[in-house]
CSV table of C-alpha atoms in Angstrom, one decimal:
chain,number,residue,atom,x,y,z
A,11,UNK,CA,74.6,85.2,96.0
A,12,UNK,CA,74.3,86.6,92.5
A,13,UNK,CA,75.7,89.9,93.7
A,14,UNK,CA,78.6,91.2,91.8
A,15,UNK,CA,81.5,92.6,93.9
A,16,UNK,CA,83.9,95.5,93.3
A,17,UNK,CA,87.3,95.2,92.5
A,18,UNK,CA,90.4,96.5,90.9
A,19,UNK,CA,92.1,94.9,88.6
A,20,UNK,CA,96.5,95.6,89.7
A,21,UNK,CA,97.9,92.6,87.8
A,22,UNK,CA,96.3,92.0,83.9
A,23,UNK,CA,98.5,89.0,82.7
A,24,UNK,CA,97.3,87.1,86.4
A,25,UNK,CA,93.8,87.8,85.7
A,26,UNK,CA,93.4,87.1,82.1
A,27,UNK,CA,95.1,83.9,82.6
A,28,UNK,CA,93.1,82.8,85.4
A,29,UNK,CA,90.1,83.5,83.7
A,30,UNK,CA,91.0,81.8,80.6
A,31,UNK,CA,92.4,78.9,82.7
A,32,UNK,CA,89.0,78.9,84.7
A,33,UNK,CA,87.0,78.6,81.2
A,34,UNK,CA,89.1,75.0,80.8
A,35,UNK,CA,87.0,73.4,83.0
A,36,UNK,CA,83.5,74.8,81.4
A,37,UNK,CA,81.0,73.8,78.8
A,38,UNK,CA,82.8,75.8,76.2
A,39,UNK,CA,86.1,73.7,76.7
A,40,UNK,CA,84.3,70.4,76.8
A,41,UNK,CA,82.2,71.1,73.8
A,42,UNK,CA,85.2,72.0,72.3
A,43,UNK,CA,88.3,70.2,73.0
A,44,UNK,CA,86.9,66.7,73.5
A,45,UNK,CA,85.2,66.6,69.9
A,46,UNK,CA,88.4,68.1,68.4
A,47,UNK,CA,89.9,65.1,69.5
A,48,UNK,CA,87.8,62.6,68.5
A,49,UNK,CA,87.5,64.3,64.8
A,50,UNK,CA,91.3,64.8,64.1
A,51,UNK,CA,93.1,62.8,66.6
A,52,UNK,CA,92.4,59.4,68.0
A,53,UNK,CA,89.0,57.9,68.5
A,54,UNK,CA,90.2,55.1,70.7
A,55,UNK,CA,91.6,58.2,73.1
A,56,UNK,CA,88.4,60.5,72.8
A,57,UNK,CA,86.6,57.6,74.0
A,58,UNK,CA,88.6,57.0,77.3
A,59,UNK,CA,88.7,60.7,78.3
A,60,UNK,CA,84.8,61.1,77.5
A,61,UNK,CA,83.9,58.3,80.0
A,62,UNK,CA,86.6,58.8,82.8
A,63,UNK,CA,85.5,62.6,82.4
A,64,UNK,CA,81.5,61.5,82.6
A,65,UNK,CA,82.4,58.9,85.8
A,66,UNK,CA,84.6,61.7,87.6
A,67,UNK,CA,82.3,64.5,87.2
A,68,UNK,CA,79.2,62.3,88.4
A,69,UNK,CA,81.2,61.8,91.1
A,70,UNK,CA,82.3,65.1,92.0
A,71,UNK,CA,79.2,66.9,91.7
A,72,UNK,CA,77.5,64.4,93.9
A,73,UNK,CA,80.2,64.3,96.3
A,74,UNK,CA,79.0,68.4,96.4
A,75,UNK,CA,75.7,67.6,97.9
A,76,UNK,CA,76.7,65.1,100.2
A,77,UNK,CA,79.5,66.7,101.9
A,78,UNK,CA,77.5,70.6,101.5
A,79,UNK,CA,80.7,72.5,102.3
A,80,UNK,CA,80.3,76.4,101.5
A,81,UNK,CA,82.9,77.9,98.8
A,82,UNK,CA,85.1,80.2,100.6
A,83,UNK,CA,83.7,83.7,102.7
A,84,UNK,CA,83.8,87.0,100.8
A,85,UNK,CA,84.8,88.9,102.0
A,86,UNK,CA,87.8,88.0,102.9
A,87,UNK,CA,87.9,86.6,98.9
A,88,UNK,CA,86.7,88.2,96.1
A,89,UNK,CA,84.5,85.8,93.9
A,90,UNK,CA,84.5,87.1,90.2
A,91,UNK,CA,82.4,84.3,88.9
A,92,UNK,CA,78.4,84.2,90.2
A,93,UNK,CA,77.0,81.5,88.7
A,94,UNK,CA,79.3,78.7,90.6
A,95,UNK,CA,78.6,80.3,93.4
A,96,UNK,CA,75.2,78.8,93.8
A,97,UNK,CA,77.2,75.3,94.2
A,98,UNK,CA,79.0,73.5,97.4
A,99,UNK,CA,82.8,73.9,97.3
A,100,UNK,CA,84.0,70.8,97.8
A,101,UNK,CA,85.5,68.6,95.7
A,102,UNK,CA,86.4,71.1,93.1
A,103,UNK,CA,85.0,70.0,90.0
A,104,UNK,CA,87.2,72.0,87.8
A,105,UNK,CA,89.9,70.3,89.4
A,106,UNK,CA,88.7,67.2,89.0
A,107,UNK,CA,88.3,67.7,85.7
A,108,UNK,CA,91.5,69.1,84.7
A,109,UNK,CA,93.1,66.2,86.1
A,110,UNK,CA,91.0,63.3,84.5
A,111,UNK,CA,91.2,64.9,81.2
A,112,UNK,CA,94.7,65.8,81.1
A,113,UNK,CA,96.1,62.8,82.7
A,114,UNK,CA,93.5,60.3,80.7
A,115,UNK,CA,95.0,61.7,77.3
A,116,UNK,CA,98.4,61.5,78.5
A,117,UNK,CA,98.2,57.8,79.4
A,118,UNK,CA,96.0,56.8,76.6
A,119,UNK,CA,98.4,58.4,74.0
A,120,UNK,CA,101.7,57.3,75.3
A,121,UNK,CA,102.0,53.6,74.1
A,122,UNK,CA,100.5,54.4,71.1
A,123,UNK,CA,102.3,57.5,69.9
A,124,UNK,CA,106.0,58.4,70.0
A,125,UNK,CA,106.8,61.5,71.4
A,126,UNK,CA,108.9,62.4,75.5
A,127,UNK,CA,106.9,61.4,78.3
A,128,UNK,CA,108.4,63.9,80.1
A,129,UNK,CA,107.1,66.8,77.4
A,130,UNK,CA,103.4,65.1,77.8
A,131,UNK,CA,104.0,65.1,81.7
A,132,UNK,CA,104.9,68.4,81.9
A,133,UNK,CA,101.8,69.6,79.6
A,134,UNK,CA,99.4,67.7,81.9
A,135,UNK,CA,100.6,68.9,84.9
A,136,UNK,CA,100.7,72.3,83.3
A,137,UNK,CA,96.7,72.6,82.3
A,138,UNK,CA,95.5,70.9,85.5
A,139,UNK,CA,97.7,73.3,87.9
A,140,UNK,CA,96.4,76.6,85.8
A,141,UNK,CA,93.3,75.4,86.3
A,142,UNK,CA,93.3,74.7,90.0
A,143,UNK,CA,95.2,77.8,90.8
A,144,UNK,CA,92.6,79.5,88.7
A,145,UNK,CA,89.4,78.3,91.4
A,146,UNK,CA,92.5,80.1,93.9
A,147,UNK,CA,92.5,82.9,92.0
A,148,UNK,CA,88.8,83.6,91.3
A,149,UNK,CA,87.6,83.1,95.0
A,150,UNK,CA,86.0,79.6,94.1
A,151,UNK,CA,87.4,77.4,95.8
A,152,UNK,CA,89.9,77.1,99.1
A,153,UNK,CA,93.3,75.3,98.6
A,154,UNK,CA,91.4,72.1,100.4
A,155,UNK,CA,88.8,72.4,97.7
A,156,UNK,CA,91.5,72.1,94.8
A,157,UNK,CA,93.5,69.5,96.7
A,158,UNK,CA,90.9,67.0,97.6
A,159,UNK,CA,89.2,67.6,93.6
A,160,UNK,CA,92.4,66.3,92.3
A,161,UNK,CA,93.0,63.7,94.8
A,162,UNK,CA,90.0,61.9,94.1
A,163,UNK,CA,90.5,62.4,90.0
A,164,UNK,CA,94.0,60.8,90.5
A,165,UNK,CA,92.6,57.7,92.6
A,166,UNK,CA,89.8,57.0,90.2
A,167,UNK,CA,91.7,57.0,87.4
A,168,UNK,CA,94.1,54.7,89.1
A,169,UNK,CA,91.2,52.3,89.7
A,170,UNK,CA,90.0,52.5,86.3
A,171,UNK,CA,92.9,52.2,84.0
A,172,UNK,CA,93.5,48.6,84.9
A,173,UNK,CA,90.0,48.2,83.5
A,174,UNK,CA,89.1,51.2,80.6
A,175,UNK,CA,90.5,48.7,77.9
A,176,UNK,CA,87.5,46.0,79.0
A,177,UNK,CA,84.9,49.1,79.3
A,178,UNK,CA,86.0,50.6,76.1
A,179,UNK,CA,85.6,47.1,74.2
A,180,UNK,CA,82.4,46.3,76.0
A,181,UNK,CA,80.7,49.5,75.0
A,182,UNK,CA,81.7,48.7,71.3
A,183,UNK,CA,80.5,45.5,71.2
A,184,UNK,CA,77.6,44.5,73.4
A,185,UNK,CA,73.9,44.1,72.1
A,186,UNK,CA,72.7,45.9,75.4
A,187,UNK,CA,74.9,49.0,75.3
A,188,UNK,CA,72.8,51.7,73.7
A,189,UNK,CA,70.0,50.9,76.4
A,190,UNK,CA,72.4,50.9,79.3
A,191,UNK,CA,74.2,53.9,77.8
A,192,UNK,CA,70.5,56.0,78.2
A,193,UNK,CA,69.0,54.1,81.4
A,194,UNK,CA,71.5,53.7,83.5
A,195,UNK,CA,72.5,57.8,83.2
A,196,UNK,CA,68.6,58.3,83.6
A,197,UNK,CA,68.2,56.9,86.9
A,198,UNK,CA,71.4,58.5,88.3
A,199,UNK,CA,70.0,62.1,87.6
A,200,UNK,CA,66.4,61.4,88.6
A,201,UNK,CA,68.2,60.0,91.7
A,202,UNK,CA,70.1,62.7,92.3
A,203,UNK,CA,70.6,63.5,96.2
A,204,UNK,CA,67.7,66.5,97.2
A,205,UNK,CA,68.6,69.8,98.4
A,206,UNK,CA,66.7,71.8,100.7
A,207,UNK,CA,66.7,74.4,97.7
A,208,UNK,CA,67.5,74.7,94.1
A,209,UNK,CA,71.4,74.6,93.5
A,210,UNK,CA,72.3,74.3,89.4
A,211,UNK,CA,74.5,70.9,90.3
A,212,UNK,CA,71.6,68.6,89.6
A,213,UNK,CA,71.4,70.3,85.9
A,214,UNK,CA,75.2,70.2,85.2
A,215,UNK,CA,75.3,66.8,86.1
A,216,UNK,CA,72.5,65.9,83.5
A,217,UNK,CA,74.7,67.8,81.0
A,218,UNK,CA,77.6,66.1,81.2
A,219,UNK,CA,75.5,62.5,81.5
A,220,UNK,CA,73.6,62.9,78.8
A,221,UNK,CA,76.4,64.2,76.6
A,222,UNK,CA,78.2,60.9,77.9
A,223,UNK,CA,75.1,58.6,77.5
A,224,UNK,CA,75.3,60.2,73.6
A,225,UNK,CA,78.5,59.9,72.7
A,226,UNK,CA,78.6,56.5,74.0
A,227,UNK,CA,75.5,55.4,71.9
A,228,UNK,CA,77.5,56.8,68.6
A,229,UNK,CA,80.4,55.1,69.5
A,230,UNK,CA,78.5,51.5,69.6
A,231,UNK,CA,76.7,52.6,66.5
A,232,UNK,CA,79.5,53.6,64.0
A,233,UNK,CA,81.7,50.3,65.7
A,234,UNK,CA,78.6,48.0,64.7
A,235,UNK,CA,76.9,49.6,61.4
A,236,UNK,CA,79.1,52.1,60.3
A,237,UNK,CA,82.7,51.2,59.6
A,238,UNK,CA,84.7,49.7,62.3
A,239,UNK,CA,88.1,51.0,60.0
A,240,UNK,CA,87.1,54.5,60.7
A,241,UNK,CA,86.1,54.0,64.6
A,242,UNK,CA,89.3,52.5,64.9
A,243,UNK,CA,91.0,55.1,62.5
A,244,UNK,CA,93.5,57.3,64.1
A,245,UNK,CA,95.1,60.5,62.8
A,246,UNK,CA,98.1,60.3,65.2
A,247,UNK,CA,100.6,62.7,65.2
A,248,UNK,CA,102.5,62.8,61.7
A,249,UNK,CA,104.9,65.4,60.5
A,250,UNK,CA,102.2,68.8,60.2
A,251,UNK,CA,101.4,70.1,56.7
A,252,UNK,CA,99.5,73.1,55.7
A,253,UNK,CA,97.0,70.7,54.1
A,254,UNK,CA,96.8,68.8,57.5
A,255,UNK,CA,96.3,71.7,59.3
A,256,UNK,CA,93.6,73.3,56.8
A,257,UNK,CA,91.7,69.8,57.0
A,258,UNK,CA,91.1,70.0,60.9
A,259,UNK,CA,90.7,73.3,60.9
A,260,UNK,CA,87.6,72.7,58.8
A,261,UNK,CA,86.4,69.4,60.3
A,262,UNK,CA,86.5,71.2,63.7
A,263,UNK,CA,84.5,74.3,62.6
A,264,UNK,CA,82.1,72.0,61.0
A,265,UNK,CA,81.4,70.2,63.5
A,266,UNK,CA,81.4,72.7,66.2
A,267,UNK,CA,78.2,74.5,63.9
A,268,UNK,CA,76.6,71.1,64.2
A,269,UNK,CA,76.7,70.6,67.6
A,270,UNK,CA,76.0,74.0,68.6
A,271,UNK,CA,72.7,73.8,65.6
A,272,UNK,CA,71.9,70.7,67.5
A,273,UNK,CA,72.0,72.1,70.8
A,274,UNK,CA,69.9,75.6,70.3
A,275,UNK,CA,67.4,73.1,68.2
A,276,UNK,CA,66.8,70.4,71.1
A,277,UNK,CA,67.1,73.1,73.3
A,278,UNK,CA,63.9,75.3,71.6
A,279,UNK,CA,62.1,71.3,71.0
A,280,UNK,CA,62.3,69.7,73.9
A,281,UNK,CA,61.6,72.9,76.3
A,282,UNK,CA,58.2,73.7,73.8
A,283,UNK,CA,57.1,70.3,74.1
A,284,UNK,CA,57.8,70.2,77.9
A,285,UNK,CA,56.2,73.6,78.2
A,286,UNK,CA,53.2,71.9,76.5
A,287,UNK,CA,53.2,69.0,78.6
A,288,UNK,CA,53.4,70.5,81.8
A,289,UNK,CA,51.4,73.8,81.2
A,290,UNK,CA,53.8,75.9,82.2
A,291,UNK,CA,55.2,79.1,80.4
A,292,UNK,CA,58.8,79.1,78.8
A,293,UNK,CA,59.7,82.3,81.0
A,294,UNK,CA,59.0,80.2,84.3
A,295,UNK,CA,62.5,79.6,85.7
A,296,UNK,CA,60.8,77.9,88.4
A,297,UNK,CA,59.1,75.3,86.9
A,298,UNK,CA,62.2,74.7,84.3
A,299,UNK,CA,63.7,73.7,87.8
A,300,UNK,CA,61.4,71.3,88.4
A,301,UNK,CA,62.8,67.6,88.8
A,302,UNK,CA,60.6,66.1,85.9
A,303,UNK,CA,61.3,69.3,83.8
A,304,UNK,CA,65.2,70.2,84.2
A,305,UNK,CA,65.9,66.3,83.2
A,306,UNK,CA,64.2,65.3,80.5
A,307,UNK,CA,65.0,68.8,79.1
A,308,UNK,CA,68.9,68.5,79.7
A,309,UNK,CA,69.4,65.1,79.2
A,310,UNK,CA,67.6,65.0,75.9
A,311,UNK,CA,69.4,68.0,74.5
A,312,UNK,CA,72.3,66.9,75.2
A,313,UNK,CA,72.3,63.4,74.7
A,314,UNK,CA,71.6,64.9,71.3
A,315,UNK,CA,74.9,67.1,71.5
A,316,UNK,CA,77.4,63.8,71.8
A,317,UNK,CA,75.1,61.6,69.7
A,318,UNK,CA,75.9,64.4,66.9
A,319,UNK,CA,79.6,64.9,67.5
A,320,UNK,CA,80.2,61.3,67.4
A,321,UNK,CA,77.8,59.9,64.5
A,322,UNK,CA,76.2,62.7,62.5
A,323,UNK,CA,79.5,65.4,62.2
A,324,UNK,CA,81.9,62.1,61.0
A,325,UNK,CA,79.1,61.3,58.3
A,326,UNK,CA,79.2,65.2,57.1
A,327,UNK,CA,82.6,65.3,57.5
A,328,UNK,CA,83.2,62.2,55.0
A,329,UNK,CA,79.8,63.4,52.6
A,330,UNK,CA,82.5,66.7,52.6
A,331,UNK,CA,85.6,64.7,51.7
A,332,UNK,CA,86.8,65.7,55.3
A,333,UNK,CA,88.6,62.8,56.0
């Protein structure tokens, strides 16, 4: 592990797109795509896809350190990632991924906007292939792996669609939804399943829940003491104008400096002040993967992240005449 291999590069289009598929199931997409969507498209739809993705990547990763089955030998493969490489193979995540947040838009936008189900079909089964074939492609992941990751995705969004209206409107509207929002994501990561040794799943999960457990309290928050017009607002898909264009352009680059601001600011806060508490120094990798470190420090930086994207970027956005 951590050992880069060798290889030649024969075919450039296959590897660049692999790659670049690969990166759509990463930080950089999520912290991307899903708050472009709640900013210029449809909040109702950003909602949905943030959850399903937070419920089906909880379950993934955990499903990783249950089953512990070992990402494909190299050689025969050649890995060109390193970092993932730490991790179990299956379910893949990125697969799982890629399915819930592809599919999720696609059935949450297609009773409410006109446009061919078989053009949104096609583009969801478009992303979530690349992206599997990409865990192929890079070594990640064996076709089982890919299969099994979207398999599960597909069955839990079946089980949840009957219900996501009911969740979406209780998360809205309930008194005790900014304290479940926060505890209940808490005691899922502190109760994460222990490894024999350090494996960077337990941190990723604590991303991606406290990123959830943020957005979710924003969402309650602008529905109850904000305006419920402009949590309900959508942007749809009208006919494309320059000025359209130039507005979401801007809303998106503004916000994206936010959230990344927020996140190198909680980032340098909450380590310092964990650093303090625990008497450890900031260089100590070890210790930042201590249980009662890794958390708190996750969790609270990125609970920060979605409660950002979905409260503080919409106020600047509408201070800006954004919207």
């Amino acid at each position: 592990q951590g050992c880069a291999q060798k290889y030649v590069v024969k075919n450039y289009f296959y590897y660049y797109l692999f790659k670049f598929s690969a990166a759509l199931g990463e930080e950089i997409f999520y912290i991307t795509f899903l708050p472009f969507t709640y900013w210029n498209i449809d909040h109702s739809v950003s909602r949905r896809m943030i959850i399903i993705w937070s419920i089906v990547m909880y379950i993934g990763q955990v499903s990783k350190d249950i089953l512990k089955w070992p990402r494909p030998l190299s050689p025969p493969v050649v890995k060109l990632e390193m970092r993932t490489d730490a991790e179990y193979g299956m379910p893949s995540t990125h697969a799982m991924a890629a399915t819930a947040i592809s599919f999720s838009f696609l059935i949450a936008t297609m009773n409410q906007y006109k446009y061919p189900f078989e053009l949104g079909l096609t583009a969801a089964l478009v992303f979530s292939t690349l992206v599997c074939l990409s865990r192929l492609y890079t070594g990640m992941h064996t076709v089982l792996d890919v299969i099994g990751g979207a398999l599960i995705s597909a069955v839990l969004l079946v089980l949840l669609y009957p219900v996501w209206d009911s969740i979406d409107h209780l998360l809205l509207t309930s008194p005790f939804c900014p304290l479940l929002s926060v505890a209940v994501p808490l005691v899922l990561c502190y109760n994460y399943p222990k490894l024999d040794y350090y494996r960077p799943t337990r941190g990723d999960t604590t991303t991606i829940l406290g990123a959830g457990a943020g957005a979710t309290v924003g969402f309650w928050l602008n529905n109850q003491y904000a305006a419920p017009a402009y949590a309900s607002k959508n942007l749809g898909f009208p006919l494309i104008t320059s000025t359209m264009v130039v507005l979401m352009l801007a809303r998106f680059f503004v916000g994206l400096f936010v959230i990344l601001l927020t996140r190198q600011l909680m980032k340098s806060v909450v380590l310092s002040t964990l650093c303090y508490c625990y008497k450890f120094p900031i260089g100590d990798l070890e210790a930042r993967r201590r249980l009662e470190v890794e958390v708190p420090y996750k969790f609270v930086t990125y609970s920060s992240v979605g409660f950002s994207a979905t409260v503080i970027v919409p106020l600047l956005h509408e201070l800006l005449g954004l919207i």
